[in-house]
């Protein structure tokens, strides 16, 4: 079957229609997909998938080694490479996946060194309305900064901490992982993309606690400006999910935000995520 690739927004995102990720891809098709992913600024939507866990893992592995998420209770039994993002409960009333996952702007695993390269999120069940995911292009956001601001950011380092998100967003969040197992790490505020060298803003509201060397007041103000700037509508693509969508995003180039607006509709959202580890520059 031939596939086609269509852009989804001017700033980032493209869809791949007619490609079955259960089938092993030839090297030529895989290269084409990698190029399309780069051209789409790090967000590629594979439509109409019926993905077995083994196939999701095999495809993701072609991009690099896979991370086993620190929140162990949400891993898919028998397939620890798959982290479940879900509002479903099993017969015993136990959460089948993280129901709160990603409801704030973040880049997956920015609290590790190196941070994650990519994530592939596959939708098994989606609510009839709502439950979108927003993505923003952090290279475009960087390029839109004025020269004096770029100069100011140059050389600054920011601290990222896994436990920060629950202090900030939800006291109940992340009980499943011991934050002491994940010590804070530091990354450049402006980080060149490992494959393209393109400069990106690499801070996020979920995990970035502060910028080193600035006073608390200065760091808070600079981060608040960068978060507001990077999430301007012209840098954002909002994905409305259909069952069978598998979205591949580049965590080095984008931030994302799950929109948790569907609880009161009684809708169910159930997804499988694989996360590809980054490499040291
Ligand atoms: C995530 O942050 O990995 C989850 C995103 C989503 O549920 O849309």
PDB file of C-alpha atoms and ligand atoms in Angstrom:
ATOM      1  CA  UNK A   1       0.000   0.000   0.000  1.00  0.00           C
ATOM      2  CA  UNK A   2       1.354   3.445  -0.848  1.00  0.00           C
ATOM      3  CA  UNK A   3       1.301   6.098   1.820  1.00  0.00           C
ATOM      4  CA  UNK A   4       1.118   9.855   1.688  1.00  0.00           C
ATOM      5  CA  UNK A   5       2.321  12.588   4.027  1.00  0.00           C
ATOM      6  CA  UNK A   6       0.284  15.785   4.517  1.00  0.00           C
ATOM      7  CA  UNK A   7       1.175  18.857   6.589  1.00  0.00           C
ATOM      8  CA  UNK A   8      -1.172  19.613   9.501  1.00  0.00           C
ATOM      9  CA  UNK A   9      -0.147  23.167  10.353  1.00  0.00           C
ATOM     10  CA  UNK A  10       2.350  25.745   9.089  1.00  0.00           C
ATOM     11  CA  UNK A  11       4.552  25.538  12.193  1.00  0.00           C
ATOM     12  CA  UNK A  12       4.699  21.820  13.034  1.00  0.00           C
ATOM     13  CA  UNK A  13       2.965  18.519  12.443  1.00  0.00           C
ATOM     14  CA  UNK A  14       2.287  16.246   9.484  1.00  0.00           C
ATOM     15  CA  UNK A  15       0.160  13.123   9.069  1.00  0.00           C
ATOM     16  CA  UNK A  16       1.175   9.849   7.463  1.00  0.00           C
ATOM     17  CA  UNK A  17      -1.772   8.051   5.869  1.00  0.00           C
ATOM     18  CA  UNK A  18      -1.663   4.482   4.542  1.00  0.00           C
ATOM     19  CA  UNK A  19       1.370   3.127   6.423  1.00  0.00           C
ATOM     20  CA  UNK A  20       0.951   0.130   8.747  1.00  0.00           C
ATOM     21  CA  UNK A  21       3.456   0.275  11.615  1.00  0.00           C
ATOM     22  CA  UNK A  22       2.758  -3.398  12.426  1.00  0.00           C
ATOM     23  CA  UNK A  23       4.744  -4.236   9.290  1.00  0.00           C
ATOM     24  CA  UNK A  24       8.536  -3.875   9.422  1.00  0.00           C
ATOM     25  CA  UNK A  25       9.486  -0.800   7.378  1.00  0.00           C
ATOM     26  CA  UNK A  26      12.232  -1.027   4.763  1.00  0.00           C
ATOM     27  CA  UNK A  27      15.309   1.136   5.416  1.00  0.00           C
ATOM     28  CA  UNK A  28      14.233   3.450   2.573  1.00  0.00           C
ATOM     29  CA  UNK A  29      10.745   4.009   4.012  1.00  0.00           C
ATOM     30  CA  UNK A  30      12.146   4.451   7.520  1.00  0.00           C
ATOM     31  CA  UNK A  31      14.559   7.103   6.213  1.00  0.00           C
ATOM     32  CA  UNK A  32      11.677   8.854   4.454  1.00  0.00           C
ATOM     33  CA  UNK A  33       9.728   8.834   7.750  1.00  0.00           C
ATOM     34  CA  UNK A  34      12.694  10.240   9.677  1.00  0.00           C
ATOM     35  CA  UNK A  35      13.034  13.050   7.092  1.00  0.00           C
ATOM     36  CA  UNK A  36       9.296  13.776   7.179  1.00  0.00           C
ATOM     37  CA  UNK A  37       9.463  13.903  10.986  1.00  0.00           C
ATOM     38  CA  UNK A  38      12.268  16.454  10.796  1.00  0.00           C
ATOM     39  CA  UNK A  39      10.498  18.476   8.072  1.00  0.00           C
ATOM     40  CA  UNK A  40       7.344  18.507  10.238  1.00  0.00           C
ATOM     41  CA  UNK A  41       9.399  20.007  13.082  1.00  0.00           C
ATOM     42  CA  UNK A  42       9.135  16.931  15.239  1.00  0.00           C
ATOM     43  CA  UNK A  43       5.444  15.896  15.210  1.00  0.00           C
ATOM     44  CA  UNK A  44       4.266  13.074  12.938  1.00  0.00           C
ATOM     45  CA  UNK A  45       0.800  11.502  13.183  1.00  0.00           C
ATOM     46  CA  UNK A  46       0.402   7.946  11.856  1.00  0.00           C
ATOM     47  CA  UNK A  47      -3.297   7.463  11.088  1.00  0.00           C
ATOM     48  CA  UNK A  48      -5.377   4.309  11.233  1.00  0.00           C
ATOM     49  CA  UNK A  49      -3.045   2.065  13.255  1.00  0.00           C
ATOM     50  CA  UNK A  50      -3.992  -1.143  15.045  1.00  0.00           C
ATOM     51  CA  UNK A  51      -0.703  -1.425  16.887  1.00  0.00           C
ATOM     52  CA  UNK A  52       0.332  -4.484  18.871  1.00  0.00           C
ATOM     53  CA  UNK A  53       2.634  -3.617  21.820  1.00  0.00           C
ATOM     54  CA  UNK A  54       5.447  -5.604  20.175  1.00  0.00           C
ATOM     55  CA  UNK A  55       5.116  -3.594  16.962  1.00  0.00           C
ATOM     56  CA  UNK A  56       5.058  -0.265  18.832  1.00  0.00           C
ATOM     57  CA  UNK A  57       8.211  -1.293  20.688  1.00  0.00           C
ATOM     58  CA  UNK A  58       9.933  -2.540  17.513  1.00  0.00           C
ATOM     59  CA  UNK A  59       9.185   0.649  15.558  1.00  0.00           C
ATOM     60  CA  UNK A  60      10.245   2.896  18.465  1.00  0.00           C
ATOM     61  CA  UNK A  61      13.501   0.932  18.887  1.00  0.00           C
ATOM     62  CA  UNK A  62      14.535   1.908  15.382  1.00  0.00           C
ATOM     63  CA  UNK A  63      14.887   5.446  16.738  1.00  0.00           C
ATOM     64  CA  UNK A  64      17.019   4.429  19.716  1.00  0.00           C
ATOM     65  CA  UNK A  65      17.044   2.587  23.041  1.00  0.00           C
ATOM     66  CA  UNK A  66      13.806   2.711  25.012  1.00  0.00           C
ATOM     67  CA  UNK A  67      13.339   4.162  28.459  1.00  0.00           C
ATOM     68  CA  UNK A  68      11.467   2.248  31.167  1.00  0.00           C
ATOM     69  CA  UNK A  69       9.484   5.025  32.886  1.00  0.00           C
ATOM     70  CA  UNK A  70      10.236   5.771  36.536  1.00  0.00           C
ATOM     71  CA  UNK A  71       6.494   5.520  37.412  1.00  0.00           C
ATOM     72  CA  UNK A  72       6.591   1.709  37.477  1.00  0.00           C
ATOM     73  CA  UNK A  73       2.954   1.129  38.440  1.00  0.00           C
ATOM     74  CA  UNK A  74       1.788   2.387  35.041  1.00  0.00           C
ATOM     75  CA  UNK A  75       3.935   0.081  32.914  1.00  0.00           C
ATOM     76  CA  UNK A  76       2.132  -2.450  30.690  1.00  0.00           C
ATOM     77  CA  UNK A  77       2.523  -5.910  32.276  1.00  0.00           C
ATOM     78  CA  UNK A  78       4.878  -8.002  30.147  1.00  0.00           C
ATOM     79  CA  UNK A  79       6.011  -4.915  28.191  1.00  0.00           C
ATOM     80  CA  UNK A  80       7.789  -2.520  30.595  1.00  0.00           C
ATOM     81  CA  UNK A  81       8.821  -0.332  27.642  1.00  0.00           C
ATOM     82  CA  UNK A  82       5.173   0.758  27.376  1.00  0.00           C
ATOM     83  CA  UNK A  83       3.960   3.425  29.795  1.00  0.00           C
ATOM     84  CA  UNK A  84       0.182   3.642  30.012  1.00  0.00           C
ATOM     85  CA  UNK A  85      -1.581   7.000  29.956  1.00  0.00           C
ATOM     86  CA  UNK A  86      -5.151   6.204  30.890  1.00  0.00           C
ATOM     87  CA  UNK A  87      -8.300   7.191  32.728  1.00  0.00           C
ATOM     88  CA  UNK A  88      -9.426   3.527  32.837  1.00  0.00           C
ATOM     89  CA  UNK A  89      -9.531   1.311  35.904  1.00  0.00           C
ATOM     90  CA  UNK A  90      -9.221  -2.469  35.992  1.00  0.00           C
ATOM     91  CA  UNK A  91     -11.793  -4.836  37.560  1.00  0.00           C
ATOM     92  CA  UNK A  92     -10.288  -4.121  41.018  1.00  0.00           C
ATOM     93  CA  UNK A  93     -10.637  -0.367  40.603  1.00  0.00           C
ATOM     94  CA  UNK A  94      -6.873   0.086  40.076  1.00  0.00           C
ATOM     95  CA  UNK A  95      -5.740   2.787  37.637  1.00  0.00           C
ATOM     96  CA  UNK A  96      -4.591   1.148  34.379  1.00  0.00           C
ATOM     97  CA  UNK A  97      -2.358   4.080  33.537  1.00  0.00           C
ATOM     98  CA  UNK A  98      -1.412   7.549  34.678  1.00  0.00           C
ATOM     99  CA  UNK A  99      -4.704   9.497  34.582  1.00  0.00           C
ATOM    100  CA  UNK A 100      -2.944  12.833  35.142  1.00  0.00           C
ATOM    101  CA  UNK A 101      -0.174  12.452  32.624  1.00  0.00           C
ATOM    102  CA  UNK A 102       1.095  15.553  30.926  1.00  0.00           C
ATOM    103  CA  UNK A 103      -1.549  18.075  31.887  1.00  0.00           C
ATOM    104  CA  UNK A 104       1.009  20.875  31.827  1.00  0.00           C
ATOM    105  CA  UNK A 105       3.511  22.008  29.200  1.00  0.00           C
ATOM    106  CA  UNK A 106       6.600  19.821  29.304  1.00  0.00           C
ATOM    107  CA  UNK A 107       9.161  17.876  27.349  1.00  0.00           C
ATOM    108  CA  UNK A 108       9.259  14.186  28.333  1.00  0.00           C
ATOM    109  CA  UNK A 109      12.062  13.239  30.701  1.00  0.00           C
ATOM    110  CA  UNK A 110      13.789  16.626  30.577  1.00  0.00           C
ATOM    111  CA  UNK A 111      14.668  15.732  34.207  1.00  0.00           C
ATOM    112  CA  UNK A 112      17.178  13.158  32.908  1.00  0.00           C
ATOM    113  CA  UNK A 113      20.584  13.636  31.342  1.00  0.00           C
ATOM    114  CA  UNK A 114      20.402  13.091  28.463  1.00  0.00           C
ATOM    115  CA  UNK A 115      16.689  13.923  28.147  1.00  0.00           C
ATOM    116  CA  UNK A 116      14.384  11.786  25.995  1.00  0.00           C
ATOM    117  CA  UNK A 117      14.763  11.900  22.234  1.00  0.00           C
ATOM    118  CA  UNK A 118      11.232  10.940  21.194  1.00  0.00           C
ATOM    119  CA  UNK A 119       7.876   9.633  22.386  1.00  0.00           C
ATOM    120  CA  UNK A 120       5.294   7.603  20.468  1.00  0.00           C
ATOM    121  CA  UNK A 121       1.775   7.803  21.912  1.00  0.00           C
ATOM    122  CA  UNK A 122      -0.808   5.410  20.485  1.00  0.00           C
ATOM    123  CA  UNK A 123      -4.543   5.968  21.076  1.00  0.00           C
ATOM    124  CA  UNK A 124      -6.550   2.831  21.893  1.00  0.00           C
ATOM    125  CA  UNK A 125      -9.601   4.721  23.246  1.00  0.00           C
ATOM    126  CA  UNK A 126     -10.410   8.419  23.050  1.00  0.00           C
ATOM    127  CA  UNK A 127     -13.265  10.492  24.456  1.00  0.00           C
ATOM    128  CA  UNK A 128     -15.943  11.512  21.938  1.00  0.00           C
ATOM    129  CA  UNK A 129     -14.955  15.123  22.519  1.00  0.00           C
ATOM    130  CA  UNK A 130     -11.910  16.718  24.145  1.00  0.00           C
ATOM    131  CA  UNK A 131      -8.676  15.142  25.397  1.00  0.00           C
ATOM    132  CA  UNK A 132      -6.514  16.828  22.736  1.00  0.00           C
ATOM    133  CA  UNK A 133      -2.735  17.197  22.975  1.00  0.00           C
ATOM    134  CA  UNK A 134      -1.049  20.514  22.136  1.00  0.00           C
ATOM    135  CA  UNK A 135       2.490  20.684  20.760  1.00  0.00           C
ATOM    136  CA  UNK A 136       4.715  23.729  20.398  1.00  0.00           C
ATOM    137  CA  UNK A 137       7.760  24.299  18.220  1.00  0.00           C
ATOM    138  CA  UNK A 138      10.638  25.396  20.475  1.00  0.00           C
ATOM    139  CA  UNK A 139      13.011  26.124  17.586  1.00  0.00           C
ATOM    140  CA  UNK A 140      10.525  28.521  15.968  1.00  0.00           C
ATOM    141  CA  UNK A 141      10.009  30.084  19.394  1.00  0.00           C
ATOM    142  CA  UNK A 142      13.774  30.524  19.738  1.00  0.00           C
ATOM    143  CA  UNK A 143      14.121  32.035  16.256  1.00  0.00           C
ATOM    144  CA  UNK A 144      11.405  34.586  17.034  1.00  0.00           C
ATOM    145  CA  UNK A 145      13.335  36.009  20.007  1.00  0.00           C
ATOM    146  CA  UNK A 146      15.103  39.318  19.516  1.00  0.00           C
ATOM    147  CA  UNK A 147      18.898  39.317  19.253  1.00  0.00           C
ATOM    148  CA  UNK A 148      19.438  40.982  22.683  1.00  0.00           C
ATOM    149  CA  UNK A 149      17.282  38.342  24.420  1.00  0.00           C
ATOM    150  CA  UNK A 150      19.092  35.518  22.583  1.00  0.00           C
ATOM    151  CA  UNK A 151      22.394  37.024  23.718  1.00  0.00           C
ATOM    152  CA  UNK A 152      21.166  37.186  27.324  1.00  0.00           C
ATOM    153  CA  UNK A 153      20.095  33.506  27.269  1.00  0.00           C
ATOM    154  CA  UNK A 154      23.301  32.314  25.655  1.00  0.00           C
ATOM    155  CA  UNK A 155      25.336  30.164  28.065  1.00  0.00           C
ATOM    156  CA  UNK A 156      22.686  30.040  30.810  1.00  0.00           C
ATOM    157  CA  UNK A 157      21.965  26.659  32.427  1.00  0.00           C
ATOM    158  CA  UNK A 158      18.604  25.581  33.871  1.00  0.00           C
ATOM    159  CA  UNK A 159      17.821  22.932  36.480  1.00  0.00           C
ATOM    160  CA  UNK A 160      15.163  20.255  35.747  1.00  0.00           C
ATOM    161  CA  UNK A 161      13.640  18.165  38.525  1.00  0.00           C
ATOM    162  CA  UNK A 162      11.126  15.283  38.285  1.00  0.00           C
ATOM    163  CA  UNK A 163       9.581  16.042  41.670  1.00  0.00           C
ATOM    164  CA  UNK A 164       8.909  19.690  40.732  1.00  0.00           C
ATOM    165  CA  UNK A 165       5.791  18.877  38.736  1.00  0.00           C
ATOM    166  CA  UNK A 166       3.851  17.521  41.654  1.00  0.00           C
ATOM    167  CA  UNK A 167       4.772  20.431  43.900  1.00  0.00           C
ATOM    168  CA  UNK A 168       3.564  22.785  41.194  1.00  0.00           C
ATOM    169  CA  UNK A 169       0.543  21.084  39.669  1.00  0.00           C
ATOM    170  CA  UNK A 170      -0.876  18.362  41.895  1.00  0.00           C
ATOM    171  CA  UNK A 171       0.065  17.210  45.390  1.00  0.00           C
ATOM    172  CA  UNK A 172      -1.059  13.666  44.496  1.00  0.00           C
ATOM    173  CA  UNK A 173       0.913  13.437  41.291  1.00  0.00           C
ATOM    174  CA  UNK A 174       3.767  10.980  40.949  1.00  0.00           C
ATOM    175  CA  UNK A 175       3.309   9.056  44.189  1.00  0.00           C
ATOM    176  CA  UNK A 176       4.347   5.965  42.284  1.00  0.00           C
ATOM    177  CA  UNK A 177       7.983   6.981  41.877  1.00  0.00           C
ATOM    178  CA  UNK A 178      10.468   7.940  44.532  1.00  0.00           C
ATOM    179  CA  UNK A 179      11.674  11.413  43.542  1.00  0.00           C
ATOM    180  CA  UNK A 180      14.911  10.702  45.389  1.00  0.00           C
ATOM    181  CA  UNK A 181      15.742   8.180  42.677  1.00  0.00           C
ATOM    182  CA  UNK A 182      15.736  10.995  40.119  1.00  0.00           C
ATOM    183  CA  UNK A 183      18.207  13.702  41.146  1.00  0.00           C
ATOM    184  CA  UNK A 184      17.898  17.132  39.466  1.00  0.00           C
ATOM    185  CA  UNK A 185      19.921  17.711  36.297  1.00  0.00           C
ATOM    186  CA  UNK A 186      21.055  20.802  34.385  1.00  0.00           C
ATOM    187  CA  UNK A 187      20.643  21.607  30.677  1.00  0.00           C
ATOM    188  CA  UNK A 188      21.435  24.705  28.597  1.00  0.00           C
ATOM    189  CA  UNK A 189      18.484  27.091  28.331  1.00  0.00           C
ATOM    190  CA  UNK A 190      19.210  27.299  24.614  1.00  0.00           C
ATOM    191  CA  UNK A 191      20.054  23.798  23.470  1.00  0.00           C
ATOM    192  CA  UNK A 192      21.152  22.921  19.942  1.00  0.00           C
ATOM    193  CA  UNK A 193      19.156  20.023  18.497  1.00  0.00           C
ATOM    194  CA  UNK A 194      21.391  16.918  18.488  1.00  0.00           C
ATOM    195  CA  UNK A 195      20.622  15.996  14.843  1.00  0.00           C
ATOM    196  CA  UNK A 196      20.216  19.371  13.141  1.00  0.00           C
ATOM    197  CA  UNK A 197      22.140  21.794  15.370  1.00  0.00           C
ATOM    198  CA  UNK A 198      19.099  24.074  15.284  1.00  0.00           C
ATOM    199  CA  UNK A 199      18.810  26.164  18.450  1.00  0.00           C
ATOM    200  CA  UNK A 200      15.805  25.452  20.677  1.00  0.00           C
ATOM    201  CA  UNK A 201      14.515  26.898  23.929  1.00  0.00           C
ATOM    202  CA  UNK A 202      14.913  23.972  26.331  1.00  0.00           C
ATOM    203  CA  UNK A 203      12.987  24.890  29.487  1.00  0.00           C
ATOM    204  CA  UNK A 204       9.472  23.789  30.408  1.00  0.00           C
ATOM    205  CA  UNK A 205       6.901  24.587  33.113  1.00  0.00           C
ATOM    206  CA  UNK A 206       6.635  20.917  34.181  1.00  0.00           C
ATOM    207  CA  UNK A 207      10.203  20.211  35.227  1.00  0.00           C
ATOM    208  CA  UNK A 208      12.366  23.364  35.048  1.00  0.00           C
ATOM    209  CA  UNK A 209      12.842  24.744  38.558  1.00  0.00           C
ATOM    210  CA  UNK A 210      15.183  27.687  37.950  1.00  0.00           C
ATOM    211  CA  UNK A 211      17.973  29.203  35.889  1.00  0.00           C
ATOM    212  CA  UNK A 212      21.350  29.015  37.567  1.00  0.00           C
ATOM    213  CA  UNK A 213      23.120  32.236  38.485  1.00  0.00           C
ATOM    214  CA  UNK A 214      19.984  34.402  38.442  1.00  0.00           C
ATOM    215  CA  UNK A 215      18.173  35.563  41.576  1.00  0.00           C
ATOM    216  CA  UNK A 216      14.927  33.737  42.329  1.00  0.00           C
ATOM    217  CA  UNK A 217      12.983  36.778  41.164  1.00  0.00           C
ATOM    218  CA  UNK A 218      14.965  37.095  37.909  1.00  0.00           C
ATOM    219  CA  UNK A 219      14.773  33.374  37.168  1.00  0.00           C
ATOM    220  CA  UNK A 220      10.996  33.316  37.741  1.00  0.00           C
ATOM    221  CA  UNK A 221      10.482  36.313  35.466  1.00  0.00           C
ATOM    222  CA  UNK A 222      12.693  34.976  32.651  1.00  0.00           C
ATOM    223  CA  UNK A 223      11.075  31.515  32.777  1.00  0.00           C
ATOM    224  CA  UNK A 224       7.554  33.007  32.866  1.00  0.00           C
ATOM    225  CA  UNK A 225       8.414  35.091  29.791  1.00  0.00           C
ATOM    226  CA  UNK A 226       9.879  32.086  27.932  1.00  0.00           C
ATOM    227  CA  UNK A 227       6.854  29.872  28.730  1.00  0.00           C
ATOM    228  CA  UNK A 228       4.420  32.565  27.608  1.00  0.00           C
ATOM    229  CA  UNK A 229       6.458  33.266  24.465  1.00  0.00           C
ATOM    230  CA  UNK A 230       6.924  29.588  23.481  1.00  0.00           C
ATOM    231  CA  UNK A 231       3.228  28.765  23.783  1.00  0.00           C
ATOM    232  CA  UNK A 232       2.001  31.579  21.559  1.00  0.00           C
ATOM    233  CA  UNK A 233      -0.689  30.267  19.175  1.00  0.00           C
ATOM    234  CA  UNK A 234       1.489  30.603  16.064  1.00  0.00           C
ATOM    235  CA  UNK A 235       3.978  28.038  17.450  1.00  0.00           C
ATOM    236  CA  UNK A 236       1.292  25.522  18.490  1.00  0.00           C
ATOM    237  CA  UNK A 237      -0.405  22.576  16.762  1.00  0.00           C
ATOM    238  CA  UNK A 238      -3.363  21.068  18.635  1.00  0.00           C
ATOM    239  CA  UNK A 239      -3.980  17.395  17.926  1.00  0.00           C
ATOM    240  CA  UNK A 240      -7.536  16.102  18.172  1.00  0.00           C
ATOM    241  CA  UNK A 241      -7.192  12.328  18.597  1.00  0.00           C
ATOM    242  CA  UNK A 242      -8.944   9.516  16.733  1.00  0.00           C
ATOM    243  CA  UNK A 243      -8.665   5.897  17.801  1.00  0.00           C
ATOM    244  CA  UNK A 244      -5.709   4.417  15.910  1.00  0.00           C
ATOM    245  CA  UNK A 245      -3.626   7.609  15.822  1.00  0.00           C
ATOM    246  CA  UNK A 246       0.003   7.092  16.834  1.00  0.00           C
ATOM    247  CA  UNK A 247       1.793  10.411  17.350  1.00  0.00           C
ATOM    248  CA  UNK A 248       5.577  10.568  17.286  1.00  0.00           C
ATOM    249  CA  UNK A 249       7.116  13.709  18.775  1.00  0.00           C
ATOM    250  CA  UNK A 250      10.648  14.976  19.232  1.00  0.00           C
ATOM    251  CA  UNK A 251      11.204  16.006  22.852  1.00  0.00           C
ATOM    252  CA  UNK A 252      14.349  17.955  21.907  1.00  0.00           C
ATOM    253  CA  UNK A 253      12.392  20.242  19.606  1.00  0.00           C
ATOM    254  CA  UNK A 254       8.883  20.453  21.088  1.00  0.00           C
ATOM    255  CA  UNK A 255       6.927  20.742  24.318  1.00  0.00           C
ATOM    256  CA  UNK A 256       3.464  19.206  24.701  1.00  0.00           C
ATOM    257  CA  UNK A 257       0.424  19.556  26.935  1.00  0.00           C
ATOM    258  CA  UNK A 258      -2.459  17.084  27.359  1.00  0.00           C
ATOM    259  CA  UNK A 259      -5.794  18.875  27.657  1.00  0.00           C
ATOM    260  CA  UNK A 260      -7.760  17.275  30.502  1.00  0.00           C
ATOM    261  CA  UNK A 261     -11.156  18.739  29.659  1.00  0.00           C
ATOM    262  CA  UNK A 262     -13.207  15.573  29.198  1.00  0.00           C
ATOM    263  CA  UNK A 263     -13.676  14.063  32.691  1.00  0.00           C
ATOM    264  CA  UNK A 264     -17.175  15.422  33.118  1.00  0.00           C
ATOM    265  CA  UNK A 265     -18.273  14.017  29.758  1.00  0.00           C
ATOM    266  CA  UNK A 266     -17.584  10.504  31.108  1.00  0.00           C
ATOM    267  CA  UNK A 267     -15.241   9.901  28.159  1.00  0.00           C
ATOM    268  CA  UNK A 268     -12.393   7.411  28.411  1.00  0.00           C
ATOM    269  CA  UNK A 269      -8.847   8.063  27.178  1.00  0.00           C
ATOM    270  CA  UNK A 270      -6.503   5.083  27.023  1.00  0.00           C
ATOM    271  CA  UNK A 271      -3.078   5.229  25.377  1.00  0.00           C
ATOM    272  CA  UNK A 272       0.253   3.430  25.164  1.00  0.00           C
ATOM    273  CA  UNK A 273       3.485   5.434  25.156  1.00  0.00           C
ATOM    274  CA  UNK A 274       7.006   4.378  24.290  1.00  0.00           C
ATOM    275  CA  UNK A 275       9.864   6.773  25.042  1.00  0.00           C
ATOM    276  CA  UNK A 276      13.144   6.779  23.131  1.00  0.00           C
ATOM    277  CA  UNK A 277      16.219   7.709  25.163  1.00  0.00           C
ATOM    278  CA  UNK A 278      18.393  10.598  24.074  1.00  0.00           C
ATOM    279  CA  UNK A 279      22.109  10.443  23.550  1.00  0.00           C
ATOM    280  CA  UNK A 280      24.823  12.642  25.070  1.00  0.00           C
ATOM    281  CA  UNK A 281      25.881  15.447  22.733  1.00  0.00           C
TER     282      UNK A 281
HETATM  283  C1  LIG B   1       2.462  12.677  27.883  1.00  0.00           C
HETATM  284  O1  LIG B   1       2.809  13.718  28.385  1.00  0.00           O
HETATM  285  O2  LIG B   1       3.251  11.836  27.540  1.00  0.00           O
HETATM  286  C2  LIG B   1       0.998  12.404  27.660  1.00  0.00           C
HETATM  287  C3  LIG B   1       0.445  13.297  26.628  1.00  0.00           C
HETATM  288  C4  LIG B   1      -1.014  13.063  26.447  1.00  0.00           C
HETATM  289  O3  LIG B   1      -1.619  12.297  27.206  1.00  0.00           O
HETATM  290  O4  LIG B   1      -1.577  13.647  25.529  1.00  0.00           O
END
